[in-house]
Tab-separated table of C-alpha atoms and ligand atoms in Angstrom:
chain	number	residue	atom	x	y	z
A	1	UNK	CA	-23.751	55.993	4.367
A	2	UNK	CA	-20.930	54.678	2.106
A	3	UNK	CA	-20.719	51.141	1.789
A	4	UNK	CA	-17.257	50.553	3.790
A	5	UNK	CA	-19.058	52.499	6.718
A	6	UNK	CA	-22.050	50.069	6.688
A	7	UNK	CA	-19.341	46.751	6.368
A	8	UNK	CA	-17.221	48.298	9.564
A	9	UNK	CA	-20.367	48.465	11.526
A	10	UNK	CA	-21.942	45.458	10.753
A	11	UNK	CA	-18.269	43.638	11.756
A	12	UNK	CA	-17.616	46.025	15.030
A	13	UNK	CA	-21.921	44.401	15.923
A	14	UNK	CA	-21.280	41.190	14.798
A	15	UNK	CA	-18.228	40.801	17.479
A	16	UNK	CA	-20.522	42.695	20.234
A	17	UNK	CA	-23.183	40.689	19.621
A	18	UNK	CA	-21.429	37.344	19.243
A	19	UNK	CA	-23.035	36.767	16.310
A	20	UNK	CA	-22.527	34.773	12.642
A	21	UNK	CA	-23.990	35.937	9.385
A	22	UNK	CA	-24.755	32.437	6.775
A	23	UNK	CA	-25.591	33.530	3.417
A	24	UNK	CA	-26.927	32.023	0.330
A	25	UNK	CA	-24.943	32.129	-2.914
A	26	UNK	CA	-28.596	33.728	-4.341
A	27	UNK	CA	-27.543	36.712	-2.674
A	28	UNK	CA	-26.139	39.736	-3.576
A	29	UNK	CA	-22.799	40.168	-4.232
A	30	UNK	CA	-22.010	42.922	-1.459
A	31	UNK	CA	-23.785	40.211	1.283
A	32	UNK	CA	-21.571	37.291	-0.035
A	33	UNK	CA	-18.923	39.527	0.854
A	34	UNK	CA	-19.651	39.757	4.891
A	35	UNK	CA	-20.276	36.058	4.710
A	36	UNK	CA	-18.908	34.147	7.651
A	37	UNK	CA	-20.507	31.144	5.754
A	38	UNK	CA	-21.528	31.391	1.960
A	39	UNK	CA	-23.283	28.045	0.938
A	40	UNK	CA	-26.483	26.401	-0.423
A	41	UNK	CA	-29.639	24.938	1.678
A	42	UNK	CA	-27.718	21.612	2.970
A	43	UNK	CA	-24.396	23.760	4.186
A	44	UNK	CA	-26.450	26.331	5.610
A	45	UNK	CA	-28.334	24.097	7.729
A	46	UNK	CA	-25.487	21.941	8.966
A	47	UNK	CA	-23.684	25.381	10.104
A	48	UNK	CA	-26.771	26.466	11.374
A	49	UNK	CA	-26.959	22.930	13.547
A	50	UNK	CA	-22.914	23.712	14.716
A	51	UNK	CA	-22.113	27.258	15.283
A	52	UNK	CA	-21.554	28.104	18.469
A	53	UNK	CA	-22.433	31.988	18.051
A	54	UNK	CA	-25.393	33.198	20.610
A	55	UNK	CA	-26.688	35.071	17.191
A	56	UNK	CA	-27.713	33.818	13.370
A	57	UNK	CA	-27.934	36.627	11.011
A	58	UNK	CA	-29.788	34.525	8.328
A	59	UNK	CA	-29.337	36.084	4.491
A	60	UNK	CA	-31.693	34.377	2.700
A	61	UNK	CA	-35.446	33.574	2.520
A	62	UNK	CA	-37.550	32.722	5.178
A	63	UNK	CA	-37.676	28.874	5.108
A	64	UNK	CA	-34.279	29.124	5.268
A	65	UNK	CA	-33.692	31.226	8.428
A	66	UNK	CA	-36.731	28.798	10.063
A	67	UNK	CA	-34.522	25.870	9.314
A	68	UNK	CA	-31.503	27.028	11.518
A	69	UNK	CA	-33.729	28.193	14.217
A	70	UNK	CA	-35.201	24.494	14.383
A	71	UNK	CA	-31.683	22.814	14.669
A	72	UNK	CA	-30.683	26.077	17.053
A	73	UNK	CA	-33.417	27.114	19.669
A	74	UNK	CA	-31.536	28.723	21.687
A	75	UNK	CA	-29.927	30.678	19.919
A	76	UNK	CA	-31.474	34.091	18.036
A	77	UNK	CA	-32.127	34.065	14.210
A	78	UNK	CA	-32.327	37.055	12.171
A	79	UNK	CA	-33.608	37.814	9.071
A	80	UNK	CA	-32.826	40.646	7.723
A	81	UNK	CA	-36.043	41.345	5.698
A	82	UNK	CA	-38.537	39.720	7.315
A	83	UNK	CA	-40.620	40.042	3.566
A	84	UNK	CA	-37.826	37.588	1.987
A	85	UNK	CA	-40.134	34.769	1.325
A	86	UNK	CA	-40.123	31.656	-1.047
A	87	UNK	CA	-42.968	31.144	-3.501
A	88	UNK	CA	-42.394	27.905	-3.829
A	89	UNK	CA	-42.786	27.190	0.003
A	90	UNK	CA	-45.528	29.157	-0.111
A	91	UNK	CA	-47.097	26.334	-2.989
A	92	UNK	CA	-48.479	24.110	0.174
A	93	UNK	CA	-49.365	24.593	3.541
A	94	UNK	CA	-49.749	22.216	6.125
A	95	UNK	CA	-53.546	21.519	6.190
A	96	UNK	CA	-53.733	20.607	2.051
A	97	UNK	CA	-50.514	18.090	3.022
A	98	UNK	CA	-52.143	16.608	5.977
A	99	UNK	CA	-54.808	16.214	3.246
A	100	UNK	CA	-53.279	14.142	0.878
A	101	UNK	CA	-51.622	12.112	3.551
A	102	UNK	CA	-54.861	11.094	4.648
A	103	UNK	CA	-55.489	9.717	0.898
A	104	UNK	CA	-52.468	7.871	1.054
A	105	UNK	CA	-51.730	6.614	4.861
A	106	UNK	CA	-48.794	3.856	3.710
A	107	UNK	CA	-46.962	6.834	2.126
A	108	UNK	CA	-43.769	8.305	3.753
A	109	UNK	CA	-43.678	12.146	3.424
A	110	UNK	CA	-40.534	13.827	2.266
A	111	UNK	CA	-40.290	17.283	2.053
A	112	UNK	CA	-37.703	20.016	0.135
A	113	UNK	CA	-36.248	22.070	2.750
A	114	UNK	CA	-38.117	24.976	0.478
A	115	UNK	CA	-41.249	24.708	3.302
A	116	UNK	CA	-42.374	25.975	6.082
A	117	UNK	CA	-41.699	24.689	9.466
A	118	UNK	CA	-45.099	23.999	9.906
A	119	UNK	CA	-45.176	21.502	6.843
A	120	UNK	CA	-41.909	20.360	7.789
A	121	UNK	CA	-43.722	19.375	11.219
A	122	UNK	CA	-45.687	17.120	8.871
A	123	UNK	CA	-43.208	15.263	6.867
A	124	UNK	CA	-41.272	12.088	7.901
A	125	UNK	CA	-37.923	13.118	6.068
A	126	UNK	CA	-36.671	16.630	3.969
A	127	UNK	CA	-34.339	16.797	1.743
A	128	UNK	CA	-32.309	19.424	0.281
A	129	UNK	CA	-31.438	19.513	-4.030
A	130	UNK	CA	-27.852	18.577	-3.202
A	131	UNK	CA	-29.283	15.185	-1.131
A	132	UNK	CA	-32.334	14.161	-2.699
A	133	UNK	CA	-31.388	11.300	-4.696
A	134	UNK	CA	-29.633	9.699	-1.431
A	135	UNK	CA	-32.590	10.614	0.541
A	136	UNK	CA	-35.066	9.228	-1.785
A	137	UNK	CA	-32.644	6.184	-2.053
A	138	UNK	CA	-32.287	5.796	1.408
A	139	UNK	CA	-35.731	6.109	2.576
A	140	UNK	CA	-36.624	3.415	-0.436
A	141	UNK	CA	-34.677	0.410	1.300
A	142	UNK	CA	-37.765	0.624	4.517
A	143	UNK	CA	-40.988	2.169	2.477
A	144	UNK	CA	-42.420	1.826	-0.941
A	145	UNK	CA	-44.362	5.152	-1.771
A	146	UNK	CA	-42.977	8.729	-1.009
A	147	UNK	CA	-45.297	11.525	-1.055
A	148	UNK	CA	-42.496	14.650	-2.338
A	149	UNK	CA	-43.266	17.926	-2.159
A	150	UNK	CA	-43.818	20.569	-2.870
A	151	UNK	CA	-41.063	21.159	-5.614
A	152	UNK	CA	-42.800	18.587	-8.997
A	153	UNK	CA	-39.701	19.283	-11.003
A	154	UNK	CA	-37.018	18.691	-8.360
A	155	UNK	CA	-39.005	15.057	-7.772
A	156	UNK	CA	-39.001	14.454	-11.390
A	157	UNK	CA	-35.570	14.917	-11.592
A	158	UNK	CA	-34.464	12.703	-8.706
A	159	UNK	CA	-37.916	9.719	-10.152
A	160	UNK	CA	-36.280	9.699	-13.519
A	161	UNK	CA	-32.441	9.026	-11.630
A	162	UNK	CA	-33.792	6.712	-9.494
A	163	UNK	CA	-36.400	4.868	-11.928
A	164	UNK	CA	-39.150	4.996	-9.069
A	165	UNK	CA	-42.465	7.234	-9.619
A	166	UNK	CA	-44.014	8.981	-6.449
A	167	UNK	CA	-47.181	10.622	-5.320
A	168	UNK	CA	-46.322	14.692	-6.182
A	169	UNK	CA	-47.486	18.178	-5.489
A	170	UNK	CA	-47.509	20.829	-8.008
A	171	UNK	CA	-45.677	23.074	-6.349
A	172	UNK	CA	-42.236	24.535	-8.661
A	173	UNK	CA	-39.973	27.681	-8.216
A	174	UNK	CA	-41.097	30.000	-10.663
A	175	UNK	CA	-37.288	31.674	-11.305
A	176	UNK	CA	-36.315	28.230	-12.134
A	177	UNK	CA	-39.088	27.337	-14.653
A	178	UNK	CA	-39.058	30.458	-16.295
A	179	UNK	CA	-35.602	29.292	-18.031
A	180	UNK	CA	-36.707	27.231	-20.921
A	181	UNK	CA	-34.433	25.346	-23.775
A	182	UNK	CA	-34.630	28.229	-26.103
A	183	UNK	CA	-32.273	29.977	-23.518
A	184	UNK	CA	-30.132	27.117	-23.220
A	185	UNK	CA	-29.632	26.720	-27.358
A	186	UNK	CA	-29.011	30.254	-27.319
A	187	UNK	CA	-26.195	30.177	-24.861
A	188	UNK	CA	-24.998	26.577	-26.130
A	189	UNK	CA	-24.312	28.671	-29.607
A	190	UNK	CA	-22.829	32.007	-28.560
A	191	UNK	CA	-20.810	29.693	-26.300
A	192	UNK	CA	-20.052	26.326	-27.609
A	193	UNK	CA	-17.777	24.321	-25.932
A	194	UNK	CA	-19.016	25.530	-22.415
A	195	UNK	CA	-20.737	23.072	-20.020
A	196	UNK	CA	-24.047	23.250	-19.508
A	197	UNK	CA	-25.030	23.026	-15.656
A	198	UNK	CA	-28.730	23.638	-14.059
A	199	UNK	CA	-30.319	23.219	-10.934
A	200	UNK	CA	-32.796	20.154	-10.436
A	201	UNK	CA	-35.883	22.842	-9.891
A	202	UNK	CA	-35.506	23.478	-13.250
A	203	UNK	CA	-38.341	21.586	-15.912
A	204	UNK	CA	-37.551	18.026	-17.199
A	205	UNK	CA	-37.342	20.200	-20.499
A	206	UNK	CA	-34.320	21.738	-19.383
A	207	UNK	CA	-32.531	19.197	-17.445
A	208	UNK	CA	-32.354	16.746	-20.596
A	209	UNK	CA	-30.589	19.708	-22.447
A	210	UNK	CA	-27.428	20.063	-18.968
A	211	UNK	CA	-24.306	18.450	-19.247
A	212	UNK	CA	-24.639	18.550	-15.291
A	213	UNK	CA	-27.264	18.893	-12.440
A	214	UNK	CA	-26.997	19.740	-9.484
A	215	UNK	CA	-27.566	22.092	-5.986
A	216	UNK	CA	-26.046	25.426	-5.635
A	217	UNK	CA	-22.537	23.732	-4.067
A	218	UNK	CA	-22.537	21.018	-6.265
A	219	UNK	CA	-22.016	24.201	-9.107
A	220	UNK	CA	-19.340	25.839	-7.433
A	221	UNK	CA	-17.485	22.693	-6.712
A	222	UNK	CA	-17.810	21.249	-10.238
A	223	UNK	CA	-16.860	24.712	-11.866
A	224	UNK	CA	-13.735	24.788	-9.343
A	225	UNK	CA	-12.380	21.446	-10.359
A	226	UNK	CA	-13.690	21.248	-13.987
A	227	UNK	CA	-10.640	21.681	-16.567
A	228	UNK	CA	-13.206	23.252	-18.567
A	229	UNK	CA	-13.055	26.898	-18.622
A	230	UNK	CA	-16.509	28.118	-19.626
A	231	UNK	CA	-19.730	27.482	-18.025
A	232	UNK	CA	-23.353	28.016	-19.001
A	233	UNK	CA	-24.902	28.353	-15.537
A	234	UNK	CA	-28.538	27.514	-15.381
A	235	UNK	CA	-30.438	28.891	-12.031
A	236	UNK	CA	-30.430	32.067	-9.876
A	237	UNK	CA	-28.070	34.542	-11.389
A	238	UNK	CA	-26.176	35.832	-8.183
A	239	UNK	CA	-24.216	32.425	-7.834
A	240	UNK	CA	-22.014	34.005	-10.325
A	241	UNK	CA	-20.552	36.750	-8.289
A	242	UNK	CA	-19.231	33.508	-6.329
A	243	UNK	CA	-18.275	31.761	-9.698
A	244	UNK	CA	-16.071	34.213	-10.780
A	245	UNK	CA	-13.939	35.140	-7.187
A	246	UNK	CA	-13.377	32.065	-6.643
A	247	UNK	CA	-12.155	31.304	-10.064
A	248	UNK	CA	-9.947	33.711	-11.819
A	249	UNK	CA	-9.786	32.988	-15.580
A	250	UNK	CA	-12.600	30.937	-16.242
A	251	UNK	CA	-15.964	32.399	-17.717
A	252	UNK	CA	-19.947	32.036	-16.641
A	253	UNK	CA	-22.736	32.705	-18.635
A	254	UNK	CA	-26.338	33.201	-17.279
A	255	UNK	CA	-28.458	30.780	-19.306
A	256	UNK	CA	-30.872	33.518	-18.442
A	257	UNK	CA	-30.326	37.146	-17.519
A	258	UNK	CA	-34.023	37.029	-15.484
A	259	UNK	CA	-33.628	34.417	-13.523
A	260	UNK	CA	-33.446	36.750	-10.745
A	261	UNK	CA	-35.361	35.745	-7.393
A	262	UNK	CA	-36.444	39.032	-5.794
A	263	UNK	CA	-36.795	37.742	-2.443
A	264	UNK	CA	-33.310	36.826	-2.389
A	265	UNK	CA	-32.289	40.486	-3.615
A	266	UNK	CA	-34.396	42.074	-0.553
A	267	UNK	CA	-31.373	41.723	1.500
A	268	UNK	CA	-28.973	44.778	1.419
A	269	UNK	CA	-25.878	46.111	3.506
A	270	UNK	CA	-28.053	48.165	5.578
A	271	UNK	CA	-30.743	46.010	6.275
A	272	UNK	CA	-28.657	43.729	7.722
A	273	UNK	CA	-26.593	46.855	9.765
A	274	UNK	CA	-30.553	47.298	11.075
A	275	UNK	CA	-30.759	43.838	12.199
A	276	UNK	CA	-27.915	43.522	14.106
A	277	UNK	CA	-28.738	46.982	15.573
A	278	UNK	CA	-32.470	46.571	16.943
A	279	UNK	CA	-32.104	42.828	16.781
A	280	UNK	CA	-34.605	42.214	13.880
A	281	UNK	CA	-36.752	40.589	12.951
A	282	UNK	CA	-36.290	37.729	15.180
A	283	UNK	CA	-38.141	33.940	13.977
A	284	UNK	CA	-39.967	32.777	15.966
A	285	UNK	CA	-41.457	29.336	15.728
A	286	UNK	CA	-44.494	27.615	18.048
A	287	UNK	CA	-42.051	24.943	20.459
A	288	UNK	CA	-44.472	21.500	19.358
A	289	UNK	CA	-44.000	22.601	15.436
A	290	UNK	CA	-40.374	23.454	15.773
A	291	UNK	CA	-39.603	19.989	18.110
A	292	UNK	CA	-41.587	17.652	14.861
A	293	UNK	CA	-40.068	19.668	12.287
A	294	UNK	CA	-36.435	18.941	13.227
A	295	UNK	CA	-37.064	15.113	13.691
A	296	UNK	CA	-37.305	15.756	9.761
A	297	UNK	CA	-34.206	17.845	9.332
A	298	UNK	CA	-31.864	15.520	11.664
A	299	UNK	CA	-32.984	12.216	9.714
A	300	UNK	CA	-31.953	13.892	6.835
A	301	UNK	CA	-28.649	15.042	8.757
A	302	UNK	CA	-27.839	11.821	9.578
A	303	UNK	CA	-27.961	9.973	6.583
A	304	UNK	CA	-24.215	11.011	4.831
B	401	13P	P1	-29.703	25.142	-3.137
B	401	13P	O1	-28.816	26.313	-2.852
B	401	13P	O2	-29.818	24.267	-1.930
B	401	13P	O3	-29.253	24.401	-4.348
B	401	13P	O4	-31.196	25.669	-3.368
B	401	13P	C1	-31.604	26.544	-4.298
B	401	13P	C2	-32.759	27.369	-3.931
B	401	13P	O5	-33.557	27.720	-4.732
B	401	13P	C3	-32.914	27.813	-2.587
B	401	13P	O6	-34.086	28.513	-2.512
B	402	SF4	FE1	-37.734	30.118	-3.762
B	402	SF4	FE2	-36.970	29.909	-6.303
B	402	SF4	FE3	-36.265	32.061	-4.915
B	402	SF4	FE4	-35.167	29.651	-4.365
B	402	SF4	S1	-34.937	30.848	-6.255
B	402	SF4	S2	-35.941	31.144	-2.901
B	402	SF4	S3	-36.908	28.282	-4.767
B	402	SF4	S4	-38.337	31.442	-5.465
């Protein structure tokens, strides 16, 4: 079926069904372009938490889709390929964390949304990349250690803003750490004069090479109100489709061509035409793990 057939069924459903589709800039560039709502983790969430459609068509990964069906039980969540995982939220589960709370029972436990709501259940506070550092910040005025997990880089980014050390897992996204400094020297000399900007789940190695860091959002806004006109883009390739629409005249470089996250590319046009159609594949999350995991997500709602 052509692809304009596929988008004029998916709309005529979407109205039927009452329904909303959130999508994350990883996608691909044919899904950010049925996007009622094109965002990173934090935006995703809070329009998951507000939208007053009766269905969520979730493009994304699976922790993602979980989170929206925490802050909106009654409504239904789809994901369009119920395969699109995270391997980073797949890193720790939630027996190994109630583990290593049990060898540190002072320490607060805050968690990257990148989990499952089953370790989210577990954890006092989550975070997303684009609130971290205020999170961490925040929950440092009542508590003295933080157990952060599972991403090590993304809390050794936020530990060396905020000077403060904390109890880690090794969890990482392995997209992210596969882009290494030789990439960035590369692109800093077939492109000088472009800013450099990376996402905090990249290594320490590459962060202390960025002009900037920061969440998915935090790109597209800086690259919108930059007078700069050339950008070296450090993380998941498919924000650039974004990038460039929304910016006319200015010019982004991959720091790396692979930093492609297959789970992110399992959603396509007719997968989600499927979903709407049979209603697939709903999430569906145990009531007691879905009620503790969203006292997690709403502190971290709260705090602005
Ligand atoms: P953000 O879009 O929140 O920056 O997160 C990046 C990511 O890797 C999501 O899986
Ligand atoms: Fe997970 Fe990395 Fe893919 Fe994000 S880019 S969904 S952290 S594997």
């Amino acid at each position: 079926m052509p692809s304009m057939e596929i988008v004029d069924k998916i709309k005529k459903l979407k109205k039927e069904k009452n329904a909303v589709i959130l999508v994350h800039n990883y996608q691909l560039p044919e899904i950010h372009d049925i996007a009622d709502f094109l965002g990173d983790s934090l935006g995703l969430s809070m329009e998951a938490a507000k939208t007053d459609a009766d269905v969520i068509v979730f493009c994304g990964v699976h922790f993602m889709a979980e989170t929206a069906k925490i802050l909106s039980p009654q409504k239904t969540v789809l994901l369009p390929d119920i395969n699109s995982g995270c391997p980073m939220a797949d890193m720790i589960d939630a027996e190994r964390l109630a583990a290593l709370k049990a060898r540190h029972p002072n320490a607060v436990a805050l968690c990257y949304v990148n989990t499952s709501a089953a370790v989210k259940a577990q954890c006092d506070y989550c975070c997303t990349s684009a609130n971290a550092e205020k999170m961490v910040r925040h929950i440092l005025t009542k508590h003295q250690d933080i157990i952060f997990v599972p991403d090590k880089y993304l809390a050794q980014y936020v530990s060396s803003q905020v000077a403060r050390s904390f109890i880690l897992w090794n969890g990482y996204c392995p997209i992210h750490a596969a882009i290494i400094p030789e990439h960035i020297a590369r692109a800093r000399q077939q492109h000088p004069g472009a800013k450099v900007i990376v996402h905090p789940e990249c290594s320490p190695d590459l962060t202390a090479l960025a002009d900037i860091v920061t969440s998915t959002e935090g790109m597209c806004k800086y690259v919108k109100n930059a007078a700069e006109t050339e950008f070296i883009i450090g993380t998941e390739i498919g924000i650039i489709h974004r990038m460039e629409k929304e910016n006319p005249g200015k010019h982004f470089y991959p720091a790396s061509n692979k930093a492609v996250c297959p789970n992110m590319k399992r959603t396509t046009l007719e997968k989600v035409l499927w979903s709407l159609t049979d209603m697939t594949h709903e999430i569906i999350i145990p009531q007691i793990i879905m009620d503790k995991a969203r006292l997690s997500i709403e502190r971290m709602l709260q705090i602005k």
